[in-house]
Amino acid sequence: MGIVIVDGKEVEIGPHERLNGIQAAARAGVEIPHYCWHPGLSVVASCRMCLVEVGTRDPKTGQIVMLPKLVPACNTPAKDGTVLATNSEKVARARAMVEEDLLLRHPIDCPICDKAGECRLQDYHFKYGQAERRAEIRPFTSRKRDIGDVILFVDRCVMCTRCVRFVREITGTSELMVVNRGSHEEIDVLPELPLNNKLSGNVVDLCPVGALADKDFLYKQRVWYLRRKPSVCALCATGCSIWIEENQDRIHRIKPRENPFVNQWWICNEGRYGYPFVHHPRRLRGVWQRQNERLLQVNWPTAIGRIADMAQNARRPALCLSPFLTNEEAYLACRWFKNAHSASIVSLGPIPYQGEDEHFPGGFVISAEKCPNRLGVESVAHWFEQPPLPFEELLTQVASGQIDTVIVLGGYIKPWITPEQAATLRGASHLIVADLFPSPLSDKADLILGTTAYAEHEGSYVNRRHRLQWLTRAVRPPMGNRSLGSVFWELNGMNGLYQPKSILAELASSIPYFSAAAGEVPEHGVDLRVNQLATQETSSKQFTA
Amino acid sequence: MESFEPVLLANIGKADSHTLKVYERNGGYQTLRRVLTQLSPQEVLEEVRISALRGRGGAGFPTGLKWSFLPADHPGPIYFCVNADESEPGTFCNRVLMELDPHQVLEGTIISAYATRATTAYVYLRYEYPLAYQRLSHAIQEAYQAGYLGKNILGTGFNLEMFIHRGAGAYICGEETGLIESIEGKRAWPRTKPPFPAVEGLFRKPTVVNNVETVACVRHIMERGAEWFRSIGVPPDPNDPRDPGSFGPKLFCVSGHVNRPGCFEAPLGIPCRQLIEEYARGVRLGRQVKAVVPGGLSTGVLSADELDTPMDFSGPIKAGCLGLGTGGVIVMDETDPMIDFLHNSCRFFAHESCGQCTPCREGTAWALRIVERIKAGRGRLVDLDLLLEIADNIGIIPGTTICGLADGAAWPIKTAIRKFRGELEDYIKHTNPHGWSATAPILDLAHETNGSRSETTSVGIK
Amino acid sequence: MSEENRTSLVESNGFAFLSPEVVASIQDYFPRYPNRRAVVLPALHVIQESLGFVPKGAVLELAQVLGIPASEIEDTLSFYQFFKQDRPLGKYRIWVCRSLSCALCGGENLLEHLREQLGVQPGETTPDGRFTLEAAECLGACECAPAVLINDKLYPRMTQEKLDSLLKELP
């Protein structure tokens, strides 16, 4: 246990914590501005924006002795007795100097730069910079350079080297380099080796200014119009925590949300750029009933009635759960289903796989399993059916006539069923399909339900490491679509609006696997295996001096 | 005082002084033999520590103290680097030693490596010294053949491999961690300290980096003793408990507008005036000294009435200079405009700044642009204050940069403006009669000079 | 190099820029250091001495020889501003010092003079491939200012006339 004094205020640091000055100050509620430091990357202390005064407090006498020189807070360990002064005149002058230096040659592109509104250069200039420009250098060059996965606006760069360190330390791909010397330095790539790796989008997040720009987001939206909601990526079993940033129900950007237990500060490109399907024009919208080869649009009350009828009047109905359902949806569906028919059987939909798990030197993993909630859905299914029917077995039983009614709850992002499999399932007398996109199956279904994607509903997923995380709804679904959670809430006879949190509570109290999820789900999720809530402990990537 | 018996330059002037034969004939390698067979590494370190030898490369850090930072029980390997990058303008004494007495440098290195328990020594030699490279390579070959390098040196079990690692034209490679990064194959961006090289240096192992002249001194200290070394030079200031003194002989390089430029050996503490008037035979063409760089460009300038400054580690500091530096004395006379000095210096440091940290990268470039604008006839008096502000705030002394290049960039600006303000103000008023008094930021876009991307063209109005 | 020589190189080890001799020279440095990255700078010198420059293709091949990413080699290479990448150096690389001591003794004028005589800017090579003009920062020959370094030979106390006749006499 130690005490660090920041601007006269005491903060405690744990005995095993290794914090630097920036982190200790943050704990005291004090911002130390910085460009080049990042908790996930090596420390270079080159931007010099975080310069502070440091000293020590004698444990016996309490006397404080400050060092005469400024030191970079990012490279200063915060130990018991460390004293930091972050708002002295010396510090203020140093910050103003660094800020002025960075603006000397920086093209004033704010009106045309994506970063405006979330740019450290802007923010720090406003807070710590000086009012009048004294340099006569007029930077007119604002070069745009395509370096592969992202765009580089060369002259905006402040040489923090975060991007270079990222591709050297986290992805191990080393495409980015610094060329030249002194004030002529630039970031560049070899033409034969452009920036091209599966985590490349993260360099745009890392860039503290608008030098690196996302090709996907370029010129699309001003960031101050975006609202962000915390959620979880649905593209693979890693389950990265994300921010969904939207404006008027249109997602414009996905950003990684810091989670020391899952993705730290990163997200892969598939997850980052994988949201357009949410707004794809081919999405299933509304509810459709097929009668005599014709599709008629029906309303939800009718649809819900039809679902209930088909289930009750079946000889042996099957419910097929995709690994894209939230835990609450799976639970409500199963609970209703098992009550609706004594011979009902729960089955599992196919799990989409692609390639192998990809491990990166920094520890990040892209899962081969391309769905967000296999563990959660399977655990729910196992609770209601011992064992749940594998998909192949479902096909066999439909083909043999044992199962005559099939309700498929999809939510698959990519094509997931072959025409042959669809034809087999069509062998059932009644076929209900809820999904995001048309498929060979929905082309044959009696009842087609347009349902919600991950950004459009509230609930929880369990990732590959048994961490349960909460999704917040970010955008409204296409008009006419309802979340399966709300559909089965109604089918279960529950009144009022769908309350997914209450269903999670029920899950936690009924199914042992989910017992750790009792109570409010913390921002970083909860590890279901350890049966204790995740604490706010700092991440595994600590400051190392 | 020209009667000072040369120690470091003792062999210079003898025919074939660079060969092993001549070196050994004049007593070379006997000290090495004695050290390896009779003394432990710790004893050598102690002797060097007592001698209070201070690094000759510019920083003047006590060598024995630097060596003592090495961890005691490290399994190794420990690396010893000889800093032969010598790029400080006005300095050429390392070159003289390597060209004309390379074995002295080798013997000093081997003794130093023994004391620091190093097993590999790299001589980081700037590429622009081709003759030194030839002579040093040849000397190393001779030393290997004679058994002074390699395995089991002189049968004592001490192993030392020595290699030359050639630079490629970057001043920052003379900074010890820049040198280390350069050997490691990366861009020579100096490292943040701590950790210091003695703890974590080359290839992340304990490393000592010493200047060529420093290791040459080590040989003589071990030959004649620490007491002898302390008998030369200036004892510590009794009023300053942290002053280790300035002991030993020093090579002073005098150049510029003198009659006899050259490398001279004299005790530390010799007055600057004596170096100029006696050793270098005074200012050319009967002119008067105007300004003198005492220790290489980065130390700044002494004015004409500061020439009695003793050339030891404290003297130039008291006269407002950065320090003794490398002892490279550059003499300017009354026909040399200070604006040209300022321009030359700013251009040098802007070109050599490694670019890693913001204040130096941007500050040196900005200073150059300001001086260019002044030279182009668009200077203002407030520009001198702006230059002072830039110079006062960059460097490791205020703590705003990673290495001391910024301090080196700052001191010429500071000393030139503070000591020659009148001349510079006159220049500005004379060349910009209509605008010298302006204080508002320049908003006139028509006359902006956007710097060229090419380093080697001189920049002016395009 | 001639087309047929280049073809046989490609056949022997797949390299179009680094000859087997150059590769062997580079590999000679391996035992000096605990890792191959440290060979980058010596290797760049070997390559420039052999080819007259270090084209991007050579950087890519060197990356294979050393087993480190090509971008990291290019990063180091560009820092020194010593290595040319677009076209080979002239037969003679003329470094004219312009640091303080040489500037005081007329170094800038020498540089300007050569700039006019050769018709190239510092950093450039004459069209006939004979001379590359470079502005040097302190060659460490201040006692013989103004100093000019041409390839491996230092010329002390140069004047415009001496330079002119020297350049004429060079083979």
mmCIF file with all atom_site columns, N, CA, C and O in Angstrom, chain B residues 89-90 297 330 332 337-352 368 371-372 375 412, chain C residues 97-105 107-108 136-138:
data_model
loop_
_atom_site.group_PDB
_atom_site.id
_atom_site.type_symbol
_atom_site.label_atom_id
_atom_site.label_alt_id
_atom_site.label_comp_id
_atom_site.label_asym_id
_atom_site.label_entity_id
_atom_site.label_seq_id
_atom_site.pdbx_PDB_ins_code
_atom_site.Cartn_x
_atom_site.Cartn_y
_atom_site.Cartn_z
_atom_site.occupancy
_atom_site.B_iso_or_equiv
_atom_site.pdbx_formal_charge
_atom_site.auth_seq_id
_atom_site.auth_comp_id
_atom_site.auth_asym_id
_atom_site.auth_atom_id
_atom_site.pdbx_PDB_model_num
ATOM 1   N N  . PRO B 1 89  ? 31.286 19.961 -34.167 1.00 0.00 ? 89  PRO B N  1
ATOM 2   C CA . PRO B 1 89  ? 32.060 20.902 -34.995 1.00 0.00 ? 89  PRO B CA 1
ATOM 3   C C  . PRO B 1 89  ? 33.175 21.556 -34.193 1.00 0.00 ? 89  PRO B C  1
ATOM 4   O O  . PRO B 1 89  ? 32.969 22.040 -33.081 1.00 0.00 ? 89  PRO B O  1
ATOM 5   N N  . GLY B 1 90  ? 34.355 21.548 -34.774 1.00 0.00 ? 90  GLY B N  1
ATOM 6   C CA . GLY B 1 90  ? 35.527 22.109 -34.109 1.00 0.00 ? 90  GLY B CA 1
ATOM 7   C C  . GLY B 1 90  ? 36.390 21.057 -33.444 1.00 0.00 ? 90  GLY B C  1
ATOM 8   O O  . GLY B 1 90  ? 37.407 21.386 -32.847 1.00 0.00 ? 90  GLY B O  1
ATOM 9   N N  . LEU B 1 297 ? 30.961 23.368 -31.040 1.00 0.00 ? 297 LEU B N  1
ATOM 10  C CA . LEU B 1 297 ? 29.869 24.304 -31.329 1.00 0.00 ? 297 LEU B CA 1
ATOM 11  C C  . LEU B 1 297 ? 28.786 24.323 -30.265 1.00 0.00 ? 297 LEU B C  1
ATOM 12  O O  . LEU B 1 297 ? 28.256 25.379 -29.920 1.00 0.00 ? 297 LEU B O  1
ATOM 13  N N  . ILE B 1 330 ? 37.048 27.235 -31.463 1.00 0.00 ? 330 ILE B N  1
ATOM 14  C CA . ILE B 1 330 ? 36.895 27.857 -32.791 1.00 0.00 ? 330 ILE B CA 1
ATOM 15  C C  . ILE B 1 330 ? 36.954 29.360 -32.610 1.00 0.00 ? 330 ILE B C  1
ATOM 16  O O  . ILE B 1 330 ? 36.195 29.926 -31.822 1.00 0.00 ? 330 ILE B O  1
ATOM 17  N N  . MET B 1 332 ? 36.720 33.229 -33.841 1.00 0.00 ? 332 MET B N  1
ATOM 18  C CA . MET B 1 332 ? 36.128 34.153 -34.821 1.00 0.00 ? 332 MET B CA 1
ATOM 19  C C  . MET B 1 332 ? 36.691 35.543 -34.592 1.00 0.00 ? 332 MET B C  1
ATOM 20  O O  . MET B 1 332 ? 36.889 35.954 -33.448 1.00 0.00 ? 332 MET B O  1
ATOM 21  N N  . PRO B 1 337 ? 30.451 37.944 -38.935 1.00 0.00 ? 337 PRO B N  1
ATOM 22  C CA . PRO B 1 337 ? 29.183 38.403 -38.361 1.00 0.00 ? 337 PRO B CA 1
ATOM 23  C C  . PRO B 1 337 ? 28.559 37.334 -37.459 1.00 0.00 ? 337 PRO B C  1
ATOM 24  O O  . PRO B 1 337 ? 28.562 36.155 -37.806 1.00 0.00 ? 337 PRO B O  1
ATOM 25  N N  . MET B 1 338 ? 28.018 37.740 -36.325 1.00 0.00 ? 338 MET B N  1
ATOM 26  C CA . MET B 1 338 ? 27.396 36.776 -35.415 1.00 0.00 ? 338 MET B CA 1
ATOM 27  C C  . MET B 1 338 ? 26.142 36.175 -36.016 1.00 0.00 ? 338 MET B C  1
ATOM 28  O O  . MET B 1 338 ? 25.744 35.075 -35.655 1.00 0.00 ? 338 MET B O  1
ATOM 29  N N  . ILE B 1 339 ? 25.528 36.906 -36.930 1.00 0.00 ? 339 ILE B N  1
ATOM 30  C CA . ILE B 1 339 ? 24.334 36.331 -37.546 1.00 0.00 ? 339 ILE B CA 1
ATOM 31  C C  . ILE B 1 339 ? 24.700 35.083 -38.337 1.00 0.00 ? 339 ILE B C  1
ATOM 32  O O  . ILE B 1 339 ? 23.941 34.107 -38.396 1.00 0.00 ? 339 ILE B O  1
ATOM 33  N N  . ASP B 1 340 ? 25.888 35.083 -38.918 1.00 0.00 ? 340 ASP B N  1
ATOM 34  C CA . ASP B 1 340 ? 26.318 33.902 -39.662 1.00 0.00 ? 340 ASP B CA 1
ATOM 35  C C  . ASP B 1 340 ? 26.627 32.754 -38.722 1.00 0.00 ? 340 ASP B C  1
ATOM 36  O O  . ASP B 1 340 ? 26.353 31.595 -39.023 1.00 0.00 ? 340 ASP B O  1
ATOM 37  N N  . PHE B 1 341 ? 27.227 33.108 -37.582 1.00 0.00 ? 341 PHE B N  1
ATOM 38  C CA . PHE B 1 341 ? 27.465 32.076 -36.582 1.00 0.00 ? 341 PHE B CA 1
ATOM 39  C C  . PHE B 1 341 ? 26.141 31.453 -36.159 1.00 0.00 ? 341 PHE B C  1
ATOM 40  O O  . PHE B 1 341 ? 25.987 30.233 -36.085 1.00 0.00 ? 341 PHE B O  1
ATOM 41  N N  . LEU B 1 342 ? 25.186 32.316 -35.900 1.00 0.00 ? 342 LEU B N  1
ATOM 42  C CA . LEU B 1 342 ? 23.867 31.851 -35.446 1.00 0.00 ? 342 LEU B CA 1
ATOM 43  C C  . LEU B 1 342 ? 23.244 30.959 -36.507 1.00 0.00 ? 342 LEU B C  1
ATOM 44  O O  . LEU B 1 342 ? 22.709 29.883 -36.217 1.00 0.00 ? 342 LEU B O  1
ATOM 45  N N  . HIS B 1 343 ? 23.338 31.391 -37.731 1.00 0.00 ? 343 HIS B N  1
ATOM 46  C CA . HIS B 1 343 ? 22.740 30.624 -38.822 1.00 0.00 ? 343 HIS B CA 1
ATOM 47  C C  . HIS B 1 343 ? 23.414 29.272 -38.971 1.00 0.00 ? 343 HIS B C  1
ATOM 48  O O  . HIS B 1 343 ? 22.768 28.233 -39.080 1.00 0.00 ? 343 HIS B O  1
ATOM 49  N N  . ASN B 1 344 ? 24.728 29.291 -38.934 1.00 0.00 ? 344 ASN B N  1
ATOM 50  C CA . ASN B 1 344 ? 25.480 28.049 -39.088 1.00 0.00 ? 344 ASN B CA 1
ATOM 51  C C  . ASN B 1 344 ? 25.124 27.060 -37.994 1.00 0.00 ? 344 ASN B C  1
ATOM 52  O O  . ASN B 1 344 ? 24.911 25.868 -38.247 1.00 0.00 ? 344 ASN B O  1
ATOM 53  N N  . SER B 1 345 ? 25.040 27.582 -36.792 1.00 0.00 ? 345 SER B N  1
ATOM 54  C CA . SER B 1 345 ? 24.726 26.711 -35.665 1.00 0.00 ? 345 SER B CA 1
ATOM 55  C C  . SER B 1 345 ? 23.297 26.161 -35.737 1.00 0.00 ? 345 SER B C  1
ATOM 56  O O  . SER B 1 345 ? 23.067 24.968 -35.566 1.00 0.00 ? 345 SER B O  1
ATOM 57  N N  . CYS B 1 346 ? 22.344 27.048 -36.000 1.00 0.00 ? 346 CYS B N  1
ATOM 58  C CA . CYS B 1 346 ? 20.948 26.592 -36.061 1.00 0.00 ? 346 CYS B CA 1
ATOM 59  C C  . CYS B 1 346 ? 20.760 25.587 -37.186 1.00 0.00 ? 346 CYS B C  1
ATOM 60  O O  . CYS B 1 346 ? 20.000 24.628 -37.048 1.00 0.00 ? 346 CYS B O  1
ATOM 61  N N  . ARG B 1 347 ? 21.451 25.811 -38.289 1.00 0.00 ? 347 ARG B N  1
ATOM 62  C CA . ARG B 1 347 ? 21.308 24.882 -39.395 1.00 0.00 ? 347 ARG B CA 1
ATOM 63  C C  . ARG B 1 347 ? 21.880 23.513 -39.024 1.00 0.00 ? 347 ARG B C  1
ATOM 64  O O  . ARG B 1 347 ? 21.289 22.481 -39.333 1.00 0.00 ? 347 ARG B O  1
ATOM 65  N N  . PHE B 1 348 ? 23.017 23.539 -38.339 1.00 0.00 ? 348 PHE B N  1
ATOM 66  C CA . PHE B 1 348 ? 23.635 22.280 -37.930 1.00 0.00 ? 348 PHE B CA 1
ATOM 67  C C  . PHE B 1 348 ? 22.695 21.485 -37.046 1.00 0.00 ? 348 PHE B C  1
ATOM 68  O O  . PHE B 1 348 ? 22.442 20.300 -37.269 1.00 0.00 ? 348 PHE B O  1
ATOM 69  N N  . PHE B 1 349 ? 22.165 22.117 -36.023 1.00 0.00 ? 349 PHE B N  1
ATOM 70  C CA . PHE B 1 349 ? 21.359 21.357 -35.060 1.00 0.00 ? 349 PHE B CA 1
ATOM 71  C C  . PHE B 1 349 ? 20.002 20.959 -35.612 1.00 0.00 ? 349 PHE B C  1
ATOM 72  O O  . PHE B 1 349 ? 19.485 19.894 -35.276 1.00 0.00 ? 349 PHE B O  1
ATOM 73  N N  . ALA B 1 350 ? 19.452 21.783 -36.497 1.00 0.00 ? 350 ALA B N  1
ATOM 74  C CA . ALA B 1 350 ? 18.191 21.368 -37.109 1.00 0.00 ? 350 ALA B CA 1
ATOM 75  C C  . ALA B 1 350 ? 18.426 20.154 -38.000 1.00 0.00 ? 350 ALA B C  1
ATOM 76  O O  . ALA B 1 350 ? 17.587 19.256 -38.082 1.00 0.00 ? 350 ALA B O  1
ATOM 77  N N  . HIS B 1 351 ? 19.585 20.115 -38.624 1.00 0.00 ? 351 HIS B N  1
ATOM 78  C CA . HIS B 1 351 ? 19.894 18.996 -39.508 1.00 0.00 ? 351 HIS B CA 1
ATOM 79  C C  . HIS B 1 351 ? 20.160 17.726 -38.711 1.00 0.00 ? 351 HIS B C  1
ATOM 80  O O  . HIS B 1 351 ? 19.854 16.623 -39.157 1.00 0.00 ? 351 HIS B O  1
ATOM 81  N N  . GLU B 1 352 ? 20.748 17.893 -37.532 1.00 0.00 ? 352 GLU B N  1
ATOM 82  C CA . GLU B 1 352 ? 21.166 16.720 -36.773 1.00 0.00 ? 352 GLU B CA 1
ATOM 83  C C  . GLU B 1 352 ? 20.164 16.262 -35.729 1.00 0.00 ? 352 GLU B C  1
ATOM 84  O O  . GLU B 1 352 ? 20.321 15.176 -35.171 1.00 0.00 ? 352 GLU B O  1
ATOM 85  N N  . LEU B 1 368 ? 15.837 27.703 -36.785 1.00 0.00 ? 368 LEU B N  1
ATOM 86  C CA . LEU B 1 368 ? 16.476 27.888 -38.084 1.00 0.00 ? 368 LEU B CA 1
ATOM 87  C C  . LEU B 1 368 ? 15.626 28.777 -38.984 1.00 0.00 ? 368 LEU B C  1
ATOM 88  O O  . LEU B 1 368 ? 16.129 29.674 -39.658 1.00 0.00 ? 368 LEU B O  1
ATOM 89  N N  . VAL B 1 371 ? 15.975 32.384 -37.932 1.00 0.00 ? 371 VAL B N  1
ATOM 90  C CA . VAL B 1 371 ? 17.257 32.975 -38.321 1.00 0.00 ? 371 VAL B CA 1
ATOM 91  C C  . VAL B 1 371 ? 17.320 33.182 -39.837 1.00 0.00 ? 371 VAL B C  1
ATOM 92  O O  . VAL B 1 371 ? 17.839 34.192 -40.322 1.00 0.00 ? 371 VAL B O  1
ATOM 93  N N  . GLU B 1 372 ? 16.777 32.243 -40.585 1.00 0.00 ? 372 GLU B N  1
ATOM 94  C CA . GLU B 1 372 ? 16.755 32.422 -42.042 1.00 0.00 ? 372 GLU B CA 1
ATOM 95  C C  . GLU B 1 372 ? 15.938 33.640 -42.418 1.00 0.00 ? 372 GLU B C  1
ATOM 96  O O  . GLU B 1 372 ? 16.290 34.387 -43.336 1.00 0.00 ? 372 GLU B O  1
ATOM 97  N N  . LYS B 1 375 ? 18.013 36.634 -41.735 1.00 0.00 ? 375 LYS B N  1
ATOM 98  C CA . LYS B 1 375 ? 19.034 36.801 -42.784 1.00 0.00 ? 375 LYS B CA 1
ATOM 99  C C  . LYS B 1 375 ? 18.419 37.256 -44.097 1.00 0.00 ? 375 LYS B C  1
ATOM 100 O O  . LYS B 1 375 ? 19.076 37.892 -44.903 1.00 0.00 ? 375 LYS B O  1
ATOM 101 N N  . PRO B 1 412 ? 24.498 27.844 -28.237 1.00 0.00 ? 412 PRO B N  1
ATOM 102 C CA . PRO B 1 412 ? 24.977 28.851 -29.193 1.00 0.00 ? 412 PRO B CA 1
ATOM 103 C C  . PRO B 1 412 ? 23.983 29.996 -29.374 1.00 0.00 ? 412 PRO B C  1
ATOM 104 O O  . PRO B 1 412 ? 24.378 31.162 -29.476 1.00 0.00 ? 412 PRO B O  1
ATOM 105 N N  . CYS C 2 97  ? 32.648 20.428 -46.548 1.00 0.00 ? 97  CYS C N  1
ATOM 106 C CA . CYS C 2 97  ? 32.231 20.726 -45.184 1.00 0.00 ? 97  CYS C CA 1
ATOM 107 C C  . CYS C 2 97  ? 31.754 22.165 -45.059 1.00 0.00 ? 97  CYS C C  1
ATOM 108 O O  . CYS C 2 97  ? 32.380 23.078 -45.604 1.00 0.00 ? 97  CYS C O  1
ATOM 109 N N  . ARG C 2 98  ? 30.680 22.365 -44.350 1.00 0.00 ? 98  ARG C N  1
ATOM 110 C CA . ARG C 2 98  ? 30.194 23.734 -44.157 1.00 0.00 ? 98  ARG C CA 1
ATOM 111 C C  . ARG C 2 98  ? 29.897 24.055 -42.696 1.00 0.00 ? 98  ARG C C  1
ATOM 112 O O  . ARG C 2 98  ? 29.162 24.982 -42.405 1.00 0.00 ? 98  ARG C O  1
ATOM 113 N N  . SER C 2 99  ? 30.471 23.238 -41.793 1.00 0.00 ? 99  SER C N  1
ATOM 114 C CA . SER C 2 99  ? 30.293 23.572 -40.382 1.00 0.00 ? 99  SER C CA 1
ATOM 115 C C  . SER C 2 99  ? 31.160 24.775 -40.039 1.00 0.00 ? 99  SER C C  1
ATOM 116 O O  . SER C 2 99  ? 31.893 25.286 -40.876 1.00 0.00 ? 99  SER C O  1
ATOM 117 N N  . LEU C 2 100 ? 31.099 25.188 -38.798 1.00 0.00 ? 100 LEU C N  1
ATOM 118 C CA . LEU C 2 100 ? 31.593 26.519 -38.442 1.00 0.00 ? 100 LEU C CA 1
ATOM 119 C C  . LEU C 2 100 ? 33.016 26.814 -38.872 1.00 0.00 ? 100 LEU C C  1
ATOM 120 O O  . LEU C 2 100 ? 33.279 27.817 -39.539 1.00 0.00 ? 100 LEU C O  1
ATOM 121 N N  . SER C 2 101 ? 33.959 25.922 -38.501 1.00 0.00 ? 101 SER C N  1
ATOM 122 C CA . SER C 2 101 ? 35.361 26.220 -38.821 1.00 0.00 ? 101 SER C CA 1
ATOM 123 C C  . SER C 2 101 ? 35.582 26.330 -40.326 1.00 0.00 ? 101 SER C C  1
ATOM 124 O O  . SER C 2 101 ? 36.281 27.244 -40.787 1.00 0.00 ? 101 SER C O  1
ATOM 125 N N  . CYS C 2 102 ? 35.012 25.418 -41.080 1.00 0.00 ? 102 CYS C N  1
ATOM 126 C CA . CYS C 2 102 ? 35.173 25.491 -42.537 1.00 0.00 ? 102 CYS C CA 1
ATOM 127 C C  . CYS C 2 102 ? 34.398 26.655 -43.125 1.00 0.00 ? 102 CYS C C  1
ATOM 128 O O  . CYS C 2 102 ? 34.869 27.296 -44.072 1.00 0.00 ? 102 CYS C O  1
ATOM 129 N N  . ALA C 2 103 ? 33.243 26.954 -42.550 1.00 0.00 ? 103 ALA C N  1
ATOM 130 C CA . ALA C 2 103 ? 32.466 28.098 -43.045 1.00 0.00 ? 103 ALA C CA 1
ATOM 131 C C  . ALA C 2 103 ? 33.262 29.382 -42.837 1.00 0.00 ? 103 ALA C C  1
ATOM 132 O O  . ALA C 2 103 ? 33.267 30.267 -43.695 1.00 0.00 ? 103 ALA C O  1
ATOM 133 N N  . LEU C 2 104 ? 33.943 29.471 -41.707 1.00 0.00 ? 104 LEU C N  1
ATOM 134 C CA . LEU C 2 104 ? 34.750 30.660 -41.443 1.00 0.00 ? 104 LEU C CA 1
ATOM 135 C C  . LEU C 2 104 ? 35.865 30.798 -42.478 1.00 0.00 ? 104 LEU C C  1
ATOM 136 O O  . LEU C 2 104 ? 36.326 31.896 -42.768 1.00 0.00 ? 104 LEU C O  1
ATOM 137 N N  . CYS C 2 105 ? 36.297 29.658 -42.998 1.00 0.00 ? 105 CYS C N  1
ATOM 138 C CA . CYS C 2 105 ? 37.414 29.695 -43.954 1.00 0.00 ? 105 CYS C CA 1
ATOM 139 C C  . CYS C 2 105 ? 36.963 29.544 -45.389 1.00 0.00 ? 105 CYS C C  1
ATOM 140 O O  . CYS C 2 105 ? 37.764 29.225 -46.256 1.00 0.00 ? 105 CYS C O  1
ATOM 141 N N  . GLY C 2 107 ? 34.158 27.618 -46.634 1.00 0.00 ? 107 GLY C N  1
ATOM 142 C CA . GLY C 2 107 ? 33.523 26.371 -47.061 1.00 0.00 ? 107 GLY C CA 1
ATOM 143 C C  . GLY C 2 107 ? 32.246 26.582 -47.841 1.00 0.00 ? 107 GLY C C  1
ATOM 144 O O  . GLY C 2 107 ? 31.967 25.896 -48.828 1.00 0.00 ? 107 GLY C O  1
ATOM 145 N N  . GLU C 2 108 ? 31.444 27.563 -47.407 1.00 0.00 ? 108 GLU C N  1
ATOM 146 C CA . GLU C 2 108 ? 30.179 27.824 -48.102 1.00 0.00 ? 108 GLU C CA 1
ATOM 147 C C  . GLU C 2 108 ? 30.442 28.263 -49.538 1.00 0.00 ? 108 GLU C C  1
ATOM 148 O O  . GLU C 2 108 ? 29.715 27.888 -50.460 1.00 0.00 ? 108 GLU C O  1
ATOM 149 N N  . ALA C 2 136 ? 28.554 18.580 -46.270 1.00 0.00 ? 136 ALA C N  1
ATOM 150 C CA . ALA C 2 136 ? 28.834 17.805 -45.065 1.00 0.00 ? 136 ALA C CA 1
ATOM 151 C C  . ALA C 2 136 ? 28.761 18.693 -43.842 1.00 0.00 ? 136 ALA C C  1
ATOM 152 O O  . ALA C 2 136 ? 29.020 19.891 -43.906 1.00 0.00 ? 136 ALA C O  1
ATOM 153 N N  . GLU C 2 137 ? 28.388 18.104 -42.726 1.00 0.00 ? 137 GLU C N  1
ATOM 154 C CA . GLU C 2 137 ? 28.471 18.800 -41.448 1.00 0.00 ? 137 GLU C CA 1
ATOM 155 C C  . GLU C 2 137 ? 29.681 18.263 -40.702 1.00 0.00 ? 137 GLU C C  1
ATOM 156 O O  . GLU C 2 137 ? 29.778 17.080 -40.449 1.00 0.00 ? 137 GLU C O  1
ATOM 157 N N  . CYS C 2 138 ? 30.600 19.139 -40.382 1.00 0.00 ? 138 CYS C N  1
ATOM 158 C CA . CYS C 2 138 ? 31.875 18.874 -39.708 1.00 0.00 ? 138 CYS C CA 1
ATOM 159 C C  . CYS C 2 138 ? 32.524 17.543 -40.026 1.00 0.00 ? 138 CYS C C  1
ATOM 160 O O  . CYS C 2 138 ? 32.204 16.517 -39.445 1.00 0.00 ? 138 CYS C O  1
#
